[in-house]
Each structure stands twice: as structure tokens, then as C-alpha cells.
Backbone as JSON Lines, residues from 0, in Angstrom:
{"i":0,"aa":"X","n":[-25.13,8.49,-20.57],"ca":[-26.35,7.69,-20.51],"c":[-26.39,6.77,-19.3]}
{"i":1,"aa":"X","n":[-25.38,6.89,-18.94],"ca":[-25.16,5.61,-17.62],"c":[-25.68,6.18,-16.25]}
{"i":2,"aa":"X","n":[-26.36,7.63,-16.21],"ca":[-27.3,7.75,-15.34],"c":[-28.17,8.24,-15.7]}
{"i":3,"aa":"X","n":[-28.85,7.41,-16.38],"ca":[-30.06,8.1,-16.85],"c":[-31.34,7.01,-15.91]}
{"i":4,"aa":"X","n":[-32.31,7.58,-15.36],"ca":[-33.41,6.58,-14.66],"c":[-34.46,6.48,-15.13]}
{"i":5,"aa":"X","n":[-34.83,7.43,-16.06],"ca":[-36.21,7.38,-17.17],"c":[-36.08,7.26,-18.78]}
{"i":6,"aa":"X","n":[-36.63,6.41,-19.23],"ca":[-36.35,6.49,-20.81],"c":[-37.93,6.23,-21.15]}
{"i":7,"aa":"X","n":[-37.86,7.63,-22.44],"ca":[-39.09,7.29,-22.9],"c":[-38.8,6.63,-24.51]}
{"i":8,"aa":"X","n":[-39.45,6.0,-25.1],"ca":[-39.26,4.97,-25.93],"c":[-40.01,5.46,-27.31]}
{"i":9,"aa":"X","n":[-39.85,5.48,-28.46],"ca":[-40.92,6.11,-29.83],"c":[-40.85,4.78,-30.22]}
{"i":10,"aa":"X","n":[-41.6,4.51,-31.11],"ca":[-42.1,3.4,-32.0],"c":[-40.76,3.48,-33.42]}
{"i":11,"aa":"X","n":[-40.23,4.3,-33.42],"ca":[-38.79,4.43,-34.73],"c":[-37.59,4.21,-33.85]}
{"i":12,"aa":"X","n":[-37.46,3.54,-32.79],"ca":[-36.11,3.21,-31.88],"c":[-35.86,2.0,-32.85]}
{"i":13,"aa":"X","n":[-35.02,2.13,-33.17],"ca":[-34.06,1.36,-34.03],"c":[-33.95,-0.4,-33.3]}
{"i":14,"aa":"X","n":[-34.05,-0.09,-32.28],"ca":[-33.58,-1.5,-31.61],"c":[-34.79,-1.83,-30.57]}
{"i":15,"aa":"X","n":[-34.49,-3.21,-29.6],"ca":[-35.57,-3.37,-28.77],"c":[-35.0,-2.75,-27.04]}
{"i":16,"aa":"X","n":[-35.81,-2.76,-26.55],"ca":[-34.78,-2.38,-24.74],"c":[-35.17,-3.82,-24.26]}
{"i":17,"aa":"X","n":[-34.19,-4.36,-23.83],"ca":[-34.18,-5.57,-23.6],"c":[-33.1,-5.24,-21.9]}
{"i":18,"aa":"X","n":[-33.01,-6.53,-21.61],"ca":[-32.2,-6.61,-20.38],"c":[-30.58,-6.1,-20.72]}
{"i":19,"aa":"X","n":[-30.02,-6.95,-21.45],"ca":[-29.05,-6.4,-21.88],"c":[-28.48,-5.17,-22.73]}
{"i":20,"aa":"X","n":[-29.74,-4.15,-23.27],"ca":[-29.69,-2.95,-23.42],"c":[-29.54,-2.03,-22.54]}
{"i":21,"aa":"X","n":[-30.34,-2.46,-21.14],"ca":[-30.51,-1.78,-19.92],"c":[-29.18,-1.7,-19.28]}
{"i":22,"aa":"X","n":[-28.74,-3.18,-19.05],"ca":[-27.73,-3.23,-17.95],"c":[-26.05,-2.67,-18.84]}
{"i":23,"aa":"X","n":[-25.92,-2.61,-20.29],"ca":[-24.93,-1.78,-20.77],"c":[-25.15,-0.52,-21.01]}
{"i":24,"aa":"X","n":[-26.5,0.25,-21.5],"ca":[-26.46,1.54,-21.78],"c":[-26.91,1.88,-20.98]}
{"i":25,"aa":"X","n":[-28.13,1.72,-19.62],"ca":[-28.77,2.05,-18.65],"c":[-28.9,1.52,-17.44]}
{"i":26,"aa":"X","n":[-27.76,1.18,-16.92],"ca":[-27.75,0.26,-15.48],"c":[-28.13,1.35,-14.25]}
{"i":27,"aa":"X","n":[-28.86,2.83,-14.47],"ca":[-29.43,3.41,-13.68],"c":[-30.92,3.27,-13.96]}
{"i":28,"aa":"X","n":[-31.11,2.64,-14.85],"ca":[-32.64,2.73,-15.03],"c":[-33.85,2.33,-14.47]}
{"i":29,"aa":"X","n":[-34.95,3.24,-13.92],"ca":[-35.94,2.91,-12.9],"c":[-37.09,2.74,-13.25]}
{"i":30,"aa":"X","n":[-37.52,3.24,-14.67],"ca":[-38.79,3.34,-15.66],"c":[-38.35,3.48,-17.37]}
{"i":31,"aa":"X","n":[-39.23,2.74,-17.77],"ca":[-39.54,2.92,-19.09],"c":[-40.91,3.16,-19.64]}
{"i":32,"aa":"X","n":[-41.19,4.33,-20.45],"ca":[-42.59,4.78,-20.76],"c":[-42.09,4.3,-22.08]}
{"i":33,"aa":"X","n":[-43.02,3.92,-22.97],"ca":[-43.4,3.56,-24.63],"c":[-44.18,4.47,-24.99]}
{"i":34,"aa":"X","n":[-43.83,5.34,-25.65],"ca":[-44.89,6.81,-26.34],"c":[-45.4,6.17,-27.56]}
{"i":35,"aa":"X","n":[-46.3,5.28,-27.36],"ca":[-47.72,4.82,-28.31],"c":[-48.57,3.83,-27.48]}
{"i":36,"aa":"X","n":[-49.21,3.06,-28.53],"ca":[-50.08,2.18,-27.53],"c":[-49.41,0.97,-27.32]}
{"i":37,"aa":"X","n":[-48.6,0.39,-27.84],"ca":[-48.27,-0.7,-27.7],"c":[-46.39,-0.9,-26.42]}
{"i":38,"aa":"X","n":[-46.29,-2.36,-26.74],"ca":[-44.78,-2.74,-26.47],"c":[-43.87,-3.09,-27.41]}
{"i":39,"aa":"X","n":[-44.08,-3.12,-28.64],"ca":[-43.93,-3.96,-29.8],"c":[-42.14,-3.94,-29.31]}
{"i":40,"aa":"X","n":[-41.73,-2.57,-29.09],"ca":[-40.02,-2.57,-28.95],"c":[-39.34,-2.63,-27.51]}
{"i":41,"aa":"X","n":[-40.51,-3.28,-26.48],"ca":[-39.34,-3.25,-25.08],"c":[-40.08,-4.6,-24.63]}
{"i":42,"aa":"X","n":[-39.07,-5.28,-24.01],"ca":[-38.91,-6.62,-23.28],"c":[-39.87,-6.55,-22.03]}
{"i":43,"aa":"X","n":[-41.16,-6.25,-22.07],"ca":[-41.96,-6.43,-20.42],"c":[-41.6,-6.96,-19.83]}
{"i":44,"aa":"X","n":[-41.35,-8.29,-20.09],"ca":[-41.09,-9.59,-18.79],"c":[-39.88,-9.07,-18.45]}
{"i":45,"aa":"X","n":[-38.78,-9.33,-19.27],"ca":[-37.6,-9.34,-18.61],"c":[-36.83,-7.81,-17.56]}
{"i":46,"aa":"X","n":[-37.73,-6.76,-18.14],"ca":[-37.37,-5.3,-17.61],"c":[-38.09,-5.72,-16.05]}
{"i":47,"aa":"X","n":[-39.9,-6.55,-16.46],"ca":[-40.15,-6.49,-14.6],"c":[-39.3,-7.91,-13.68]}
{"i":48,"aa":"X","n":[-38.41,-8.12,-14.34],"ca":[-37.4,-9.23,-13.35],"c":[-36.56,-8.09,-13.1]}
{"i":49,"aa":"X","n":[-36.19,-7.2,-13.44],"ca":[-35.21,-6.11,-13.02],"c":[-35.85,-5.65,-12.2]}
{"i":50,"aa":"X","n":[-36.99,-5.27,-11.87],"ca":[-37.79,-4.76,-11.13],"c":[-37.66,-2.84,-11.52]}
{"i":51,"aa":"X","n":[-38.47,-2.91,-13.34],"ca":[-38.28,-1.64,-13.99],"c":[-39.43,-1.81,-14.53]}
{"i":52,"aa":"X","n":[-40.49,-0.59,-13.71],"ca":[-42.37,-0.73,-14.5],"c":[-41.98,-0.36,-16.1]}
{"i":53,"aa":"X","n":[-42.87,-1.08,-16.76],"ca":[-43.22,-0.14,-18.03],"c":[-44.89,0.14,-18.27]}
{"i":54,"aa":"X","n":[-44.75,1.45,-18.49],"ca":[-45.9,1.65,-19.18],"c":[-46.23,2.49,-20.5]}
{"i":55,"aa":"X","n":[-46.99,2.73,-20.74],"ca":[-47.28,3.06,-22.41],"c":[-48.19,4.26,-22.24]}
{"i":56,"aa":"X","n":[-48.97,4.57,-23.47],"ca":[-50.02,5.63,-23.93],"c":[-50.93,4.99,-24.69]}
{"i":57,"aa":"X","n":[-51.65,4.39,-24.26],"ca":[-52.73,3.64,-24.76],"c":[-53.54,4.49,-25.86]}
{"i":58,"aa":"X","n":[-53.75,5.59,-25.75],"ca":[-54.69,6.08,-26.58],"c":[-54.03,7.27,-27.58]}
{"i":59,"aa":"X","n":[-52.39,7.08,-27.59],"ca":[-51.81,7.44,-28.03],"c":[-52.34,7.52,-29.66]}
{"i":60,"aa":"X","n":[-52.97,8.71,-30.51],"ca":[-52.87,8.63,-32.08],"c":[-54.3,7.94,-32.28]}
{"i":61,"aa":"X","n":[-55.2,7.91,-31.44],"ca":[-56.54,7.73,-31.68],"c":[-57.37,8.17,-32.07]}
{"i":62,"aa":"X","n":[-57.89,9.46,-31.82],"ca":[-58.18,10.33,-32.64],"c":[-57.59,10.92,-33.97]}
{"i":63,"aa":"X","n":[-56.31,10.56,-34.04],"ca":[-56.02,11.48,-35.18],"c":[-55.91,10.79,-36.24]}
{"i":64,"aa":"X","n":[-55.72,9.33,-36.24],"ca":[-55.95,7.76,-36.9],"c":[-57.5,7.99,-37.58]}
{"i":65,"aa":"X","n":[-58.47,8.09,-36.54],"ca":[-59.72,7.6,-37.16],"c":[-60.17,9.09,-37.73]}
{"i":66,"aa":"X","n":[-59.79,9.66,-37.38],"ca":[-59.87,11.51,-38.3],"c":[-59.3,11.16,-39.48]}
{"i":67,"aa":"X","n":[-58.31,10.39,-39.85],"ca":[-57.48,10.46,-41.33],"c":[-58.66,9.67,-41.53]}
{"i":68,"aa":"X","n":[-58.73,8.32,-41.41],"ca":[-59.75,7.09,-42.44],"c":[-60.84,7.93,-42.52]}
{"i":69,"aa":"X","n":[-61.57,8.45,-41.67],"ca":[-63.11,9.07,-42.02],"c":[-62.67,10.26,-43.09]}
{"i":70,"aa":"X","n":[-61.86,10.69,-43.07],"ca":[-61.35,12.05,-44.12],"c":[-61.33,10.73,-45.46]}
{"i":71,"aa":"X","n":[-60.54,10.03,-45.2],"ca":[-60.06,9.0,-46.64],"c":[-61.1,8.4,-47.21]}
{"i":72,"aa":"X","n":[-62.33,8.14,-45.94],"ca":[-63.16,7.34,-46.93],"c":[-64.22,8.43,-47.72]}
{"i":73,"aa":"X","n":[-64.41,9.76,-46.67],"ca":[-65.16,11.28,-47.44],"c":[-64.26,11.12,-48.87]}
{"i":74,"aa":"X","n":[-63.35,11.31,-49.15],"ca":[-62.58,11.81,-50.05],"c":[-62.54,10.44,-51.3]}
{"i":75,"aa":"X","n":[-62.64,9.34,-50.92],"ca":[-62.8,8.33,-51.96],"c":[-64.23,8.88,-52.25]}
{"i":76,"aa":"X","n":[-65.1,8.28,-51.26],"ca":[-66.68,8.39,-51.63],"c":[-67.25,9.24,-52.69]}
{"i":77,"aa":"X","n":[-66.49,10.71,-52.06],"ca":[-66.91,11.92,-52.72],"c":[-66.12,12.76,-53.91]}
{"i":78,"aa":"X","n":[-64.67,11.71,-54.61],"ca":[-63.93,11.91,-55.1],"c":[-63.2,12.93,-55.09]}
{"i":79,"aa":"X","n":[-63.65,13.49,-53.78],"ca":[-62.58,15.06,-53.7],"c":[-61.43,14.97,-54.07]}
{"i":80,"aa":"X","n":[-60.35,14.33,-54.0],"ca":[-59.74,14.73,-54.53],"c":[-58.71,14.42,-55.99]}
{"i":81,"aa":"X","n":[-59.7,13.84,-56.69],"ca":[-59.46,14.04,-58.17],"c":[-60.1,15.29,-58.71]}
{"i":82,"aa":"X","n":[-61.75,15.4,-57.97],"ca":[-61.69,16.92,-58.29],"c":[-61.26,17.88,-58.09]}
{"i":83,"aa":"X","n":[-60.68,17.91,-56.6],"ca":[-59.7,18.9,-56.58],"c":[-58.32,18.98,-57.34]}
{"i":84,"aa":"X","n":[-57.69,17.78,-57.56],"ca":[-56.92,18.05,-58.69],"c":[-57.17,18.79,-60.36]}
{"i":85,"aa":"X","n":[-58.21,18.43,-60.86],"ca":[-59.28,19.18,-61.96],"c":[-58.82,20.36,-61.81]}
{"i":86,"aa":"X","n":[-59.43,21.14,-61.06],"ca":[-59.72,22.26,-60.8],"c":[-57.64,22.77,-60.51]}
{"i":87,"aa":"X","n":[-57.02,21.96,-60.07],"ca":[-55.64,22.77,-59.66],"c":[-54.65,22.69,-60.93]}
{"i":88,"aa":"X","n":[-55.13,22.13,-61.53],"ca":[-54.9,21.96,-62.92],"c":[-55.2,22.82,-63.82]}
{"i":89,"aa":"X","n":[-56.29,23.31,-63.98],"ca":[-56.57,24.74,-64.1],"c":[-58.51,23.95,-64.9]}
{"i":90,"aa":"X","n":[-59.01,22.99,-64.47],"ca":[-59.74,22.53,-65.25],"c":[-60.73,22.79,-64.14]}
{"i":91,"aa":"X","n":[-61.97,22.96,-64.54],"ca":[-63.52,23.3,-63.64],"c":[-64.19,21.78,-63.78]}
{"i":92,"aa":"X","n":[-64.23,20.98,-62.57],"ca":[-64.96,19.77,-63.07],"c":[-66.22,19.75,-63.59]}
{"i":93,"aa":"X","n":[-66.41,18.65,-64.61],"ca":[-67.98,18.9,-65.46],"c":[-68.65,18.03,-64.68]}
{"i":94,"aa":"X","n":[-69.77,17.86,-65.3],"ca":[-71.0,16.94,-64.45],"c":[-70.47,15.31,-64.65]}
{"i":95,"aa":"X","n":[-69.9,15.11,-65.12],"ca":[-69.4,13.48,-66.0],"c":[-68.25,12.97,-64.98]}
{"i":96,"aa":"X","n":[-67.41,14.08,-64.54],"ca":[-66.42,14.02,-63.43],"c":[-67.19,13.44,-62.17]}
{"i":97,"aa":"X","n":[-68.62,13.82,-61.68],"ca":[-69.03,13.06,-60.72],"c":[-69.53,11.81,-60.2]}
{"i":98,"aa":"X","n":[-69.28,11.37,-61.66],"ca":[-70.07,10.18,-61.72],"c":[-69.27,9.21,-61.14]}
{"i":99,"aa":"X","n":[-69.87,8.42,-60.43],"ca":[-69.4,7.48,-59.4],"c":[-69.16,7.9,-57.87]}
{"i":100,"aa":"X","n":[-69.28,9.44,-57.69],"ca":[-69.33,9.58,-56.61],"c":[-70.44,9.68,-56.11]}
{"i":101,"aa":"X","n":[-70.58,8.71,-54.14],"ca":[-71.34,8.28,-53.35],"c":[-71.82,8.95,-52.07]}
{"i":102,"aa":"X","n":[-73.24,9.23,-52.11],"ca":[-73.37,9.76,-50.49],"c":[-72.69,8.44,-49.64]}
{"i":103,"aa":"X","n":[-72.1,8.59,-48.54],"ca":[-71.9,7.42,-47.4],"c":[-73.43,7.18,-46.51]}
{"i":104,"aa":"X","n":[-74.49,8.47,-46.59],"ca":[-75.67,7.78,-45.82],"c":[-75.94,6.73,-46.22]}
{"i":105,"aa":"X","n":[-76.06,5.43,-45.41],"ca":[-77.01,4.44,-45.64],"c":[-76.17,3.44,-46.0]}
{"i":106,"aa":"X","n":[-75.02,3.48,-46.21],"ca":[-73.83,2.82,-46.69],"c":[-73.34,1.78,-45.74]}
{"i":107,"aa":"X","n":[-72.93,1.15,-46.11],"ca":[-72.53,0.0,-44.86],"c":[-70.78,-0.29,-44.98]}
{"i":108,"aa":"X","n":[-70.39,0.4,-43.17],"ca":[-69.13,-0.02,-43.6],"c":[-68.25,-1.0,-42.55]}
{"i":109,"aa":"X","n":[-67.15,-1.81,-43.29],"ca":[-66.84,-2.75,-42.23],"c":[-65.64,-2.36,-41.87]}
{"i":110,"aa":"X","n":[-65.58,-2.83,-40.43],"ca":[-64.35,-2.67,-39.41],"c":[-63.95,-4.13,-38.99]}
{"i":111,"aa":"X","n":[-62.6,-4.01,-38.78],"ca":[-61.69,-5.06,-38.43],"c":[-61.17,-4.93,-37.4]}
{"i":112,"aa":"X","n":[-61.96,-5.45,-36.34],"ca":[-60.47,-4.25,-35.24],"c":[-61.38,-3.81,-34.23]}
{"i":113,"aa":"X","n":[-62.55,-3.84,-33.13],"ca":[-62.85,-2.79,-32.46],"c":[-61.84,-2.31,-31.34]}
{"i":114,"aa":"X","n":[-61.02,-2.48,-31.32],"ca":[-59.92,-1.59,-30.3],"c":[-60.7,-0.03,-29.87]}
{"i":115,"aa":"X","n":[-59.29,0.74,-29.31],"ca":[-59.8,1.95,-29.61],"c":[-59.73,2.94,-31.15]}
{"i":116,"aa":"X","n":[-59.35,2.8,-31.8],"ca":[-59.16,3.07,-33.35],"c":[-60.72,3.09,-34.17]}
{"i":117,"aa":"X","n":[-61.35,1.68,-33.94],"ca":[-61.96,0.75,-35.02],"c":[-63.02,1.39,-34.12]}
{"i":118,"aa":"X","n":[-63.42,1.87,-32.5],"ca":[-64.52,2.45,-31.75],"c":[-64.71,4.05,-32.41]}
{"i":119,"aa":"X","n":[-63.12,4.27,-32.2],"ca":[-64.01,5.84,-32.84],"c":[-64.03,6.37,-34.06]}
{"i":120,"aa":"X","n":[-63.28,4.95,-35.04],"ca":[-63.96,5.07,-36.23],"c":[-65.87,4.96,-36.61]}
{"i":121,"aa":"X","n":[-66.3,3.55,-35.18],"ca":[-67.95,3.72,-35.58],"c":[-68.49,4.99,-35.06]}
{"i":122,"aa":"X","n":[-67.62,5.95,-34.41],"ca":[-68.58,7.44,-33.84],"c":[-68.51,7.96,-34.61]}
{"i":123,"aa":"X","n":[-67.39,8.18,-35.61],"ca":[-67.46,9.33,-36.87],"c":[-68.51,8.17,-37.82]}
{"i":124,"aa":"X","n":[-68.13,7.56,-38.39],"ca":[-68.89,6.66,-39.63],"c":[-70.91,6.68,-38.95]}
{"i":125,"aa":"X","n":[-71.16,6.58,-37.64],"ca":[-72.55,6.83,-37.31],"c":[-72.81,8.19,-37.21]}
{"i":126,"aa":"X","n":[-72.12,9.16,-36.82],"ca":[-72.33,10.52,-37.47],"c":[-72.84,10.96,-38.48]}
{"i":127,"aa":"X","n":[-72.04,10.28,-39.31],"ca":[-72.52,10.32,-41.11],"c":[-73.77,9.86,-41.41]}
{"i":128,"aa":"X","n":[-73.88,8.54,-40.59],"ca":[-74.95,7.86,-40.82],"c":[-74.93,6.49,-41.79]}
{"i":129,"aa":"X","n":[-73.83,5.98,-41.4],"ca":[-73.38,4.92,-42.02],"c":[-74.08,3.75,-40.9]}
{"i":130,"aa":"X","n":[-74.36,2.41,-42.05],"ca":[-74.28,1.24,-41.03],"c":[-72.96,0.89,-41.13]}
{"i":131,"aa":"X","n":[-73.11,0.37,-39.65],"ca":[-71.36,-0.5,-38.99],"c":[-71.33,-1.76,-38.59]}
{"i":132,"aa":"X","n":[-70.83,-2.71,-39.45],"ca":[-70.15,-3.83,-38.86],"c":[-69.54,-4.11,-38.77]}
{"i":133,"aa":"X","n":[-68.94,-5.01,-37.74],"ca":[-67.36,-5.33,-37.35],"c":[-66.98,-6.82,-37.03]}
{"i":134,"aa":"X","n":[-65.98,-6.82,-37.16],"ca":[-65.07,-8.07,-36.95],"c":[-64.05,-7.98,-35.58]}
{"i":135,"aa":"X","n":[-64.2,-8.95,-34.58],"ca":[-63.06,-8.49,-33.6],"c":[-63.39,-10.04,-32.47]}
{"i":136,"aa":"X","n":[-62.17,-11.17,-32.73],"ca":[-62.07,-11.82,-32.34],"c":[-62.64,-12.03,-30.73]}
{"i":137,"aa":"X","n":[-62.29,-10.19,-30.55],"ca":[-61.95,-10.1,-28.46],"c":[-63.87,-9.9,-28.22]}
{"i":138,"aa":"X","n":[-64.51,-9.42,-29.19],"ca":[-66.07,-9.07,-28.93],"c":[-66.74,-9.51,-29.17]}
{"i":139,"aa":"X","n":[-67.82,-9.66,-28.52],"ca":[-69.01,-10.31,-28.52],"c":[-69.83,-9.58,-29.77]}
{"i":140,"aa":"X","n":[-70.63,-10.71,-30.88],"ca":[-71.5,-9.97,-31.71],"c":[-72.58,-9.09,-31.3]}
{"i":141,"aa":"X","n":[-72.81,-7.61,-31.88],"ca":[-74.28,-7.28,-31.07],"c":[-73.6,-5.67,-31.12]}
């Protein structure tokens, strides 16, 4: 590991990369990439006093994030899948089984967050045809 000049970084690294990670396990090191959006596990400041860029994947799991919640909230709304359990069970759901389930047209739903996540959650949710409001310290209302 002691010549290694690139390390790419996952979000399940056990530890942080700090200066003193570098200069015992990686005193060849010239870059560090973070494979997600964030830094949560490497030392920025202290890696650029080494004079070692880091950069990330900003849009790392964006799409596939707001694909699960829009699936999760179809599937609450529309109780799919208790009825699909019914049915795998060996049971045919009756009309009484639907009750409580909701079209999302016209529905109003709230976001916490417009990042990139909480943005292309409002493209799928206005697809549907949902209203969207949001919460996000960094944005302007509107």
C-alpha cells in the first residue's frame, strides 16, 4: 500500500483518511476520490495542506434514491404490496382489501431537502401529478 497514489474511498470504510492515515498507510498518495456525494469519511482540509485534491460524485445514487421513494410512496398509496402479499398467499384480494387505498393525483406532498435527491423526487411526484412543497433552509420560497 505504500505506493499506492490514488485511493478511491466508499461510504462503508471503516475509518476516516485523515493526515495520519495518509502519511502511515499512503505516504505515496496524490488523490483521493469519495465514491458518493459527500466527505463525511476524509479530512478535506488537512489532505489539501498535503497538497492531495479530493473530489467526490456528487450525483452519485440520485436517481436510484428518488426511483425507490416514488416506488415507496406508489406502493403505500396504492397498497401494493399487502395486496400483493394476498394474492402470494394464495388469497385473491376482495373489494374491502382496497379500502384506504389513494390516487396520489392532486395529493400534496412534502419534501425536506431540495438537494439533488428532494429535485428529482419533485420530477417524478409532478409526473404523477402531485402538488409539491418543500422545506430547504439553502432556498428561496417559490
Amino acid at each position: 500500500t505504500r505506493s499506492v497514489e490514488e485511493l478511491m474511498c466508499w461510504h462503508h470504510f471503516a475509518g476516516r483518511v485523515t493526515r495520519r492515515f495518509v502519511e502511515e498507510k499512503f505516504p505515496a498518495l496524490r488523490a483521493v476520490v469519495r465514491v458518493g456525494a459527500g466527505f463525511d469519511n476524509v479530512d478535506v482540509a488537512a489532505l489539501a495542506t498535503m497538497g492531495i485534491p479530493v473530489a467526490n460524485v456528487p450525483d452519485y445514487g440520485t436517481e436510484e434514491v428518488a426511483d425507490s421513494a416514488m416506488a415507496m410512496l406508489l406502493a403505500l398509496a396504492r397498497k401494493t404490496y399487502a395486496l400483493a402479499n394476498r394474492v402470494v398467499g394464495g388469497e385473491w384480494p376482495r373489494s374491502e382489501d382496497f379500502v384506504g387505498a389513494v390516487r396520489v393525483r392532486g395529493k400534496t406532498l412534502g419534501i425536506v431537502g431540495l438537494g439533488r435527491i428532494g429535485t428529482a423526487m419533485v420530477l417524478r411526484a409532478k409526473a404523477f401529478g402531485m402538488r409539491v412543497v418543500f422545506y430547504d433552509p439553502e432556498k428561496v420560497d417559490g
